[in-house]
Short mmCIF file of C-alpha atoms in Angstrom, two decimals:
data_model
loop_
_atom_site.label_atom_id
_atom_site.label_comp_id
_atom_site.label_asym_id
_atom_site.label_seq_id
_atom_site.Cartn_x
_atom_site.Cartn_y
_atom_site.Cartn_z
CA MET A 1 -7.08 -10.32 -23.61
CA LYS A 2 -5.31 -7.05 -22.79
CA TYR A 3 -6.27 -4.59 -20.26
CA PHE A 4 -5.44 -1.18 -18.78
CA VAL A 5 -4.83 -1.08 -14.96
CA PHE A 6 -4.92 1.95 -12.67
CA ASN A 7 -2.90 0.83 -9.87
CA LYS A 8 -0.56 3.81 -9.13
CA THR A 9 -1.18 7.34 -8.03
CA SER A 10 0.20 8.63 -11.43
CA ASP A 11 -2.41 6.86 -13.29
CA TYR A 12 -5.06 8.95 -11.55
CA GLU A 13 -3.04 12.23 -11.67
CA ARG A 14 -2.78 11.97 -15.42
CA GLY A 15 -6.76 12.46 -15.41
CA TYR A 16 -8.38 15.49 -14.13
CA GLY A 17 -10.67 15.80 -11.19
CA GLU A 18 -12.29 18.23 -8.70
CA TYR A 19 -12.79 17.74 -5.00
CA MET A 20 -10.79 14.38 -5.60
CA ALA A 21 -7.68 13.07 -3.75
CA TYR A 22 -5.38 10.61 -5.52
CA HIS A 23 -3.43 7.59 -3.91
CA SER A 24 -2.17 4.16 -5.29
CA ALA A 25 -5.31 2.44 -4.11
CA GLY A 26 -7.67 4.75 -6.12
CA ILE A 27 -9.40 8.10 -5.59
CA SER A 28 -11.70 9.64 -2.70
CA VAL A 29 -13.91 12.49 -2.45
CA LEU A 30 -12.82 15.44 -0.29
CA LYS A 31 -14.98 16.67 2.44
CA ASP A 32 -15.54 20.07 1.12
CA CYS A 33 -17.05 18.75 -2.24
CA LEU A 34 -20.41 20.73 -2.06
CA GLY A 35 -22.51 17.90 -2.81
CA ARG A 36 -20.58 16.94 -6.08
CA ALA A 37 -17.24 15.84 -7.31
CA PHE A 38 -16.11 14.50 -10.86
CA PHE A 39 -13.09 12.73 -12.35
CA TRP A 40 -12.09 12.65 -15.85
CA SER A 41 -9.90 9.51 -16.65
CA ARG A 42 -6.73 9.59 -18.87
CA ILE A 43 -7.23 8.86 -22.44
CA LEU A 44 -6.66 4.98 -23.03
CA ASP A 45 -4.90 4.14 -26.23
CA SER A 46 -5.41 0.60 -27.63
CA VAL A 47 -3.28 1.61 -30.58
CA SER A 48 -5.57 0.06 -33.12
CA ALA A 49 -8.45 1.91 -34.91
CA GLY A 50 -12.00 0.55 -34.51
CA THR A 51 -11.09 -1.49 -31.23
CA LEU A 52 -14.14 -3.11 -29.43
CA TRP A 53 -13.68 -2.60 -25.89
CA HIS A 54 -14.79 -5.45 -23.52
CA ARG A 55 -15.40 -4.59 -19.95
CA LEU A 56 -14.39 -2.28 -16.93
CA THR A 57 -14.11 -3.64 -13.37
CA CYS A 58 -13.40 -1.58 -10.08
CA ASN A 59 -13.98 -0.98 -6.56
CA VAL A 60 -17.20 0.64 -5.63
CA PRO A 61 -18.02 2.53 -2.41
CA GLU A 62 -20.47 1.09 0.07
CA ALA A 63 -24.16 1.08 -1.10
CA GLY A 64 -25.98 4.36 0.03
CA SER A 65 -22.86 6.23 0.57
CA ALA A 66 -22.88 8.19 -2.74
CA VAL A 67 -24.78 8.13 -6.23
CA ILE A 68 -22.03 7.74 -8.99
CA ARG A 69 -22.69 7.83 -12.82
CA ILE A 70 -20.02 6.81 -15.36
CA SER A 71 -20.02 7.94 -18.79
CA PHE A 72 -17.91 6.42 -21.42
CA TYR A 73 -16.50 8.10 -24.40
CA THR A 74 -14.73 6.48 -27.47
CA SER A 75 -13.14 7.96 -30.82
CA ASP A 76 -10.47 6.82 -33.42
CA GLU A 77 -9.07 10.54 -33.13
CA ILE A 78 -8.24 12.61 -30.24
CA THR A 79 -7.81 15.72 -32.20
CA PHE A 80 -10.67 17.28 -34.39
CA GLU A 81 -11.77 20.69 -35.84
CA GLU A 82 -14.66 22.69 -34.16
CA GLU A 83 -15.68 26.09 -35.38
CA GLY A 84 -12.41 26.71 -37.23
CA ARG A 85 -10.21 25.57 -34.42
CA THR A 86 -8.30 22.37 -33.58
CA LEU A 87 -8.95 20.99 -30.46
CA ASP A 88 -6.97 18.28 -28.54
CA LEU A 89 -9.27 16.12 -26.23
CA LYS A 90 -6.04 15.65 -23.76
CA ARG A 91 -5.46 19.27 -23.52
CA THR A 92 -9.19 19.72 -23.24
CA LEU A 93 -9.88 17.29 -20.50
CA ARG A 94 -6.96 18.62 -18.33
CA SER A 95 -7.92 22.51 -18.73
CA GLU A 96 -8.60 24.34 -15.57
CA GLN A 97 -10.23 26.95 -17.38
CA LEU A 98 -13.11 24.89 -18.88
CA SER A 99 -15.97 23.88 -16.47
CA LEU A 100 -17.30 20.46 -16.42
CA SER A 101 -20.40 21.26 -18.46
CA GLU A 102 -18.14 22.78 -21.17
CA LYS A 103 -15.87 19.65 -21.31
CA LYS A 104 -19.10 17.56 -21.52
CA ASP A 105 -20.52 19.59 -24.27
CA ILE A 106 -17.08 19.16 -26.16
CA CYS A 107 -17.12 15.30 -25.55
CA ARG A 108 -20.85 14.72 -26.40
CA PRO A 109 -20.22 13.63 -30.02
CA PHE A 110 -18.05 10.83 -28.50
CA LEU A 111 -20.58 9.74 -25.76
CA ARG A 112 -21.31 6.07 -26.27
CA LYS A 113 -22.69 4.77 -22.64
CA GLN A 114 -24.05 6.34 -19.51
CA LEU A 115 -25.16 4.27 -16.65
CA PRO A 116 -24.38 4.07 -12.64
CA LEU A 117 -21.11 2.87 -11.64
CA ALA A 118 -20.94 -0.96 -10.90
CA PRO A 119 -18.18 -3.42 -9.95
CA ASP A 120 -18.15 -5.10 -13.21
CA ILE A 121 -19.57 -3.27 -16.46
CA LEU A 122 -19.66 -4.77 -19.92
CA LEU A 123 -18.66 -2.24 -22.69
CA HIS A 124 -19.86 -4.19 -25.77
CA GLY A 125 -20.78 -1.72 -28.40
CA LEU A 126 -18.04 0.67 -27.48
CA GLU A 127 -15.74 0.94 -30.66
CA GLY A 128 -12.92 3.23 -31.19
CA ARG A 129 -9.05 3.41 -30.63
CA TYR A 130 -9.27 5.66 -27.71
CA LEU A 131 -11.57 5.51 -24.59
CA TRP A 132 -12.12 7.61 -21.53
CA PHE A 133 -14.61 7.83 -18.89
CA LEU A 134 -16.12 10.51 -16.45
CA LEU A 135 -17.16 9.68 -12.97
CA GLU A 136 -19.84 12.09 -11.48
CA ILE A 137 -20.25 11.44 -7.86
CA TYR A 138 -22.96 12.84 -5.61
CA PRO A 139 -22.20 11.90 -1.80
CA GLN A 140 -25.27 10.85 0.22
CA GLY A 141 -23.67 10.80 3.65
CA ALA A 142 -20.81 11.85 5.85
CA GLY A 143 -18.66 8.78 5.26
CA GLN A 144 -15.44 8.57 3.29
CA ILE A 145 -16.29 7.77 -0.54
CA GLU A 146 -13.35 5.75 -2.10
CA MET A 147 -13.07 3.95 -5.35
CA GLY A 148 -10.19 2.29 -7.28
CA ASN A 149 -8.47 -0.69 -8.88
CA PHE A 150 -9.95 0.24 -12.41
CA MET A 151 -9.38 -2.27 -15.04
CA VAL A 152 -10.26 -1.75 -18.70
CA TYR A 153 -10.13 -5.06 -20.81
CA PHE A 154 -9.90 -5.24 -24.68
CA PRO A 155 -10.38 -6.09 -27.33
CA ALA A 156 -14.10 -7.72 -27.08
CA GLU A 157 -13.74 -11.40 -28.08
CA SER A 158 -17.37 -12.81 -27.45
CA TRP A 159 -17.85 -16.61 -27.30
CA THR A 160 -20.46 -16.41 -29.60
CA ALA A 161 -17.86 -16.61 -32.16
CA ASN A 162 -17.36 -20.31 -30.96
CA LEU A 163 -20.92 -21.28 -31.44
CA PRO A 164 -22.06 -23.23 -34.74
CA GLU A 165 -22.95 -20.70 -37.58
CA LEU A 166 -26.60 -21.53 -37.20
CA TYR A 167 -26.58 -19.87 -33.64
CA ARG A 168 -24.42 -16.86 -34.88
CA ARG A 169 -26.86 -15.48 -37.20
CA ASP A 170 -28.05 -11.91 -36.66
CA MET A 171 -26.22 -11.70 -33.59
CA GLY A 172 -24.64 -8.28 -33.00
CA ASN A 173 -21.85 -7.12 -30.64
CA ASP A 174 -24.64 -6.34 -28.13
CA SER A 175 -27.12 -9.18 -28.57
CA PHE A 176 -28.66 -10.99 -25.74
CA SER A 177 -26.72 -14.12 -26.35
CA ASP A 178 -23.51 -12.00 -26.51
CA ARG A 179 -24.46 -10.38 -23.09
CA PHE A 180 -25.37 -13.66 -21.72
CA LEU A 181 -22.37 -15.68 -22.67
CA ALA A 182 -20.23 -12.61 -21.52
CA ILE A 183 -21.23 -13.27 -17.85
CA PHE A 184 -19.48 -16.63 -17.87
CA GLN A 185 -16.51 -15.32 -20.19
CA SER A 186 -15.87 -12.58 -17.38
CA ILE A 187 -15.86 -15.34 -14.76
CA TYR A 188 -13.45 -17.19 -16.82
CA ASP A 189 -11.12 -14.37 -17.90
CA ASP A 190 -10.89 -13.32 -14.09
CA ILE A 191 -9.90 -16.99 -13.03
CA SER A 192 -7.47 -17.11 -15.88
CA ARG A 193 -5.87 -13.72 -15.03
CA GLN A 194 -5.50 -14.95 -11.23
CA ILE A 195 -3.85 -17.95 -12.22
CA LYS A 196 -1.52 -16.29 -14.73
CA GLU A 197 -0.54 -13.68 -11.90
CA PHE A 198 -0.39 -16.00 -9.05
CA GLY A 199 3.27 -15.88 -9.20
CA ASN A 200 2.96 -12.28 -8.00
CA CYS A 201 1.01 -13.42 -5.04
CA LEU A 202 4.27 -15.20 -3.64
CA ASP A 203 6.57 -12.20 -3.95
CA PRO A 204 6.58 -10.33 -0.66
CA GLY A 205 7.50 -7.04 -2.65
CA VAL A 206 3.76 -6.79 -4.46
CA ALA A 207 1.63 -9.44 -2.59
CA GLY A 208 -1.50 -7.97 -1.11
CA PRO A 209 -1.55 -7.39 2.66
CA ASP A 210 -3.88 -10.86 3.34
CA MET A 211 -1.34 -12.82 1.20
CA LEU A 212 1.77 -11.17 2.82
CA HIS A 213 0.43 -12.56 6.34
CA GLY A 214 -0.17 -15.92 4.39
CA ILE A 215 3.37 -15.94 3.15
CA ALA A 216 4.58 -15.08 6.92
CA ALA A 217 2.70 -18.10 8.24
CA TRP A 218 4.24 -20.24 5.72
CA MET A 219 7.78 -18.99 6.64
CA ASP A 220 7.08 -19.42 10.30
CA VAL A 221 7.24 -15.81 11.10
CA GLU A 222 5.28 -15.47 14.39
CA GLU A 223 2.94 -12.67 15.19
CA PRO A 224 3.34 -10.88 11.88
CA TYR A 225 0.98 -8.15 13.05
CA MET A 226 3.71 -6.83 15.11
CA TRP A 227 5.61 -5.52 12.18
CA THR A 228 4.72 -2.84 9.86
CA GLU A 229 3.80 -3.80 6.34
CA LYS A 230 7.20 -2.33 5.07
CA GLN A 231 9.15 -4.42 7.52
CA LEU A 232 7.23 -7.50 6.93
CA ARG A 233 7.95 -7.29 3.18
CA TYR A 234 11.61 -6.76 3.85
CA LEU A 235 11.85 -9.65 6.37
CA LEU A 236 10.03 -12.16 4.11
CA ALA A 237 12.12 -10.84 1.08
CA HIS A 238 15.37 -11.55 2.90
CA ALA A 239 14.15 -14.64 4.88
CA LYS A 240 17.07 -16.68 3.95
CA GLU A 241 19.72 -14.15 5.74
CA PHE A 242 17.38 -13.74 8.66
CA PHE A 243 16.75 -17.52 9.13
CA LYS A 244 20.39 -18.17 8.62
CA THR A 245 21.41 -16.04 11.79
CA ARG A 246 18.25 -16.99 13.88
CA GLY A 247 19.21 -17.94 17.41
CA THR A 248 22.48 -16.18 17.24
CA ALA A 249 23.74 -12.77 18.54
CA LYS A 250 24.17 -11.64 14.88
CA GLY A 251 20.41 -12.69 14.43
CA ILE A 252 19.22 -10.62 17.27
CA GLU A 253 21.06 -7.52 15.75
CA MET A 254 19.37 -8.25 12.55
CA TYR A 255 15.81 -8.59 13.87
CA VAL A 256 16.18 -5.73 16.50
CA GLU A 257 17.81 -3.32 13.78
CA LEU A 258 14.67 -4.24 11.33
CA TYR A 259 12.08 -3.40 14.17
CA THR A 260 13.81 -0.25 15.56
CA GLY A 261 15.58 0.89 12.66
CA GLU A 262 18.97 1.09 14.92
CA THR A 263 21.58 -1.54 15.39
CA PRO A 264 21.22 -2.70 19.08
CA PHE A 265 24.14 -3.81 21.52
CA VAL A 266 24.23 -7.39 22.15
CA ILE A 267 26.32 -8.26 25.19
CA GLU A 268 27.11 -12.10 25.86
CA CYS A 269 29.21 -13.22 28.92
CA GLN A 270 32.25 -13.81 27.18
CA ASP A 271 32.14 -10.12 25.93
CA TRP A 272 33.01 -8.74 29.42
CA GLU A 273 34.82 -11.62 31.09
CA LYS A 274 38.44 -9.90 30.35
CA TYR A 275 37.22 -6.93 32.32
CA THR A 276 36.27 -8.70 35.67
CA ASP A 277 39.55 -7.93 37.34
CA SER A 278 38.68 -4.24 37.53
CA TYR A 279 35.02 -4.01 37.44
CA ASP A 280 33.99 -7.37 38.78
CA GLY A 281 31.11 -6.71 40.89
CA LEU A 282 29.60 -3.81 38.49
CA LEU A 283 29.55 -6.03 35.46
CA LYS A 284 28.10 -9.02 37.17
CA LYS A 285 25.48 -6.40 38.42
CA LEU A 286 24.55 -5.26 35.01
CA TYR A 287 24.97 -8.22 32.81
CA GLU A 288 24.56 -11.14 35.06
CA ASN A 289 27.23 -13.79 35.48
CA ASP A 290 25.21 -16.30 33.58
CA PRO A 291 26.73 -17.91 30.48
CA TYR A 292 23.11 -18.69 29.37
CA SER A 293 21.93 -15.06 29.13
CA VAL A 294 22.26 -12.35 26.73
CA THR A 295 21.63 -8.47 27.35
CA VAL A 296 20.29 -6.42 24.42
CA LEU A 297 20.76 -2.71 24.69
CA VAL A 298 18.48 -0.35 22.99
CA ARG A 299 18.01 3.42 22.98
CA GLU A 300 14.78 4.66 24.62
CA GLU A 301 14.23 6.86 21.37
CA CYS A 302 13.81 3.43 19.33
CA ILE A 303 11.16 1.96 21.68
CA PRO A 304 9.32 4.96 23.19
CA THR A 305 6.18 3.33 24.41
CA TYR A 306 5.48 0.44 26.73
CA LYS A 307 3.81 -1.39 23.90
CA ASP A 308 6.91 -1.01 21.75
CA HIS A 309 9.02 -2.52 24.71
CA ARG A 310 6.65 -5.64 25.06
CA ALA A 311 6.43 -6.03 21.38
CA LEU A 312 10.21 -6.07 21.09
CA LEU A 313 10.69 -8.46 23.96
CA ARG A 314 8.24 -10.80 22.75
CA MET A 315 9.92 -10.87 19.32
CA LEU A 316 13.39 -11.74 21.02
CA GLU A 317 11.85 -14.47 22.86
CA GLN A 318 10.95 -15.92 19.34
CA VAL A 319 14.09 -15.24 17.58
CA GLY A 320 16.73 -15.64 20.28
CA PRO A 321 18.82 -18.65 21.18
CA VAL A 322 16.93 -21.69 22.77
CA GLN A 323 17.27 -21.76 26.59
CA MET A 324 18.74 -18.53 26.61
CA LYS A 325 17.64 -15.77 29.09
CA ILE A 326 17.21 -12.52 27.27
CA ARG A 327 17.35 -9.33 29.09
CA LEU A 328 16.14 -6.08 27.17
CA VAL A 329 17.64 -2.86 28.82
CA VAL A 330 16.31 0.63 27.60
CA LEU A 331 18.98 3.06 27.54
CA LYS A 332 17.77 6.35 29.16
CA PRO A 333 19.31 9.63 27.70
CA TYR A 334 21.19 10.51 30.84
CA ILE A 335 24.33 9.69 33.01
CA PHE A 336 23.72 7.55 35.97
CA ALA A 337 26.85 6.21 37.92
CA ASP A 338 27.16 2.59 38.04
CA GLU A 339 24.18 2.10 35.54
CA TYR A 340 23.84 1.85 31.74
CA SER A 341 25.40 4.87 30.53
CA TYR A 342 27.55 5.18 27.41
CA LEU A 343 29.38 8.20 26.26
CA GLY A 344 28.20 9.17 22.81
CA VAL A 345 25.40 6.37 22.84
CA ASN A 346 23.00 7.57 25.36
CA SER A 347 24.85 10.37 27.53
CA VAL A 348 26.74 13.41 26.38
CA LEU A 349 28.87 15.80 28.31
CA GLY A 350 27.28 19.38 28.62
CA GLN A 351 25.49 21.60 30.96
CA TYR A 352 22.15 20.69 32.58
CA GLU A 353 19.52 23.54 32.79
CA ALA A 354 16.39 23.27 34.97
CA ALA A 355 13.13 23.75 33.11
CA MET A 356 11.71 27.08 33.93
CA LEU A 357 8.07 27.19 35.25
CA GLY A 358 7.69 31.04 35.24
CA ARG A 359 8.21 33.60 38.24
CA GLY A 360 11.43 32.09 39.18
CA GLY A 361 10.04 28.45 39.51
CA ARG A 362 12.30 25.53 38.27
CA LEU A 363 11.76 22.04 37.55
CA ASN A 364 14.94 20.22 38.69
CA PHE A 365 15.84 16.73 37.37
CA THR A 366 15.26 13.98 40.36
CA ALA A 367 15.93 10.18 40.40
CA ILE A 368 14.37 7.86 42.92
CA SER A 369 15.65 4.70 43.24
CA GLU A 370 15.32 1.84 45.77
CA GLU A 371 18.58 0.48 47.34
#
């Protein structure tokens, strides 16, 4: 069984619609649609004349949010003569000069089936090399109307062909027996496709959001919801490199860089011991004189909110060295004597100007600390 799938923004952009927005998951109706929107799909080419089309599946909006009618068209040719002129259906459907009613009139000879949109529609009886469909959407409320994941299966292969000849007499492609068996055939085809494509579910690059969190659980990624989807996909795709360095200073750098987008400064006790002769008291104050502690410095721009700070600290506790104390320091963009100020990192030499409040008023910078 072959199929066409609409799973990219370009799949919808190759069609034509009014008051519609396109995205990878499908299409949605714009708020200013004035009570009606429509969408012409791109023309699907089976490459074989007289193709018998099997079924269409899709995601539909919630019941009661809109009335949606779908019309199916088929033909063995997409160019034809009309009133002494040659018309190309692809150009006709994408034309911005023709109205919806004019396009429907041109396509009327190719109309094969018209019915309410449903998650699973049998296309038995539709024959032709080319197939396209029209969605007419009439919103019934103020909520968002979205639909997508359209899949069109072909060619139709009825299970009635496997019945004894006695039961195949006078059975057309749209007979009761054919449609009855198609229910179970559709279930079988869906399960077969899921089994065939199951390998893709284990690929972090293409797995769905739910499956992605399942993979994260298998790989012992704690609290996967603290990562964005893009970050989580990268983490799982490079799990070997991350887990190999987990519990080390290098591992802390990799995890923090993935979370914040910037490489942090990871300071261990041995990194500053050689400077104790000159700055013994200051270094012990800033980084603690404890071989079982590590200090992670991150610029404030990378974790601007308290929520980000708590999430990063929780993540560090999960991936840091066992029985090691991890101190997370946020580098403020100012210079403070005997504090975490590093020229070119979070502080620059320049001229400070007080904020003007109007009528000569100034807002000066003031720091209050407890000693």
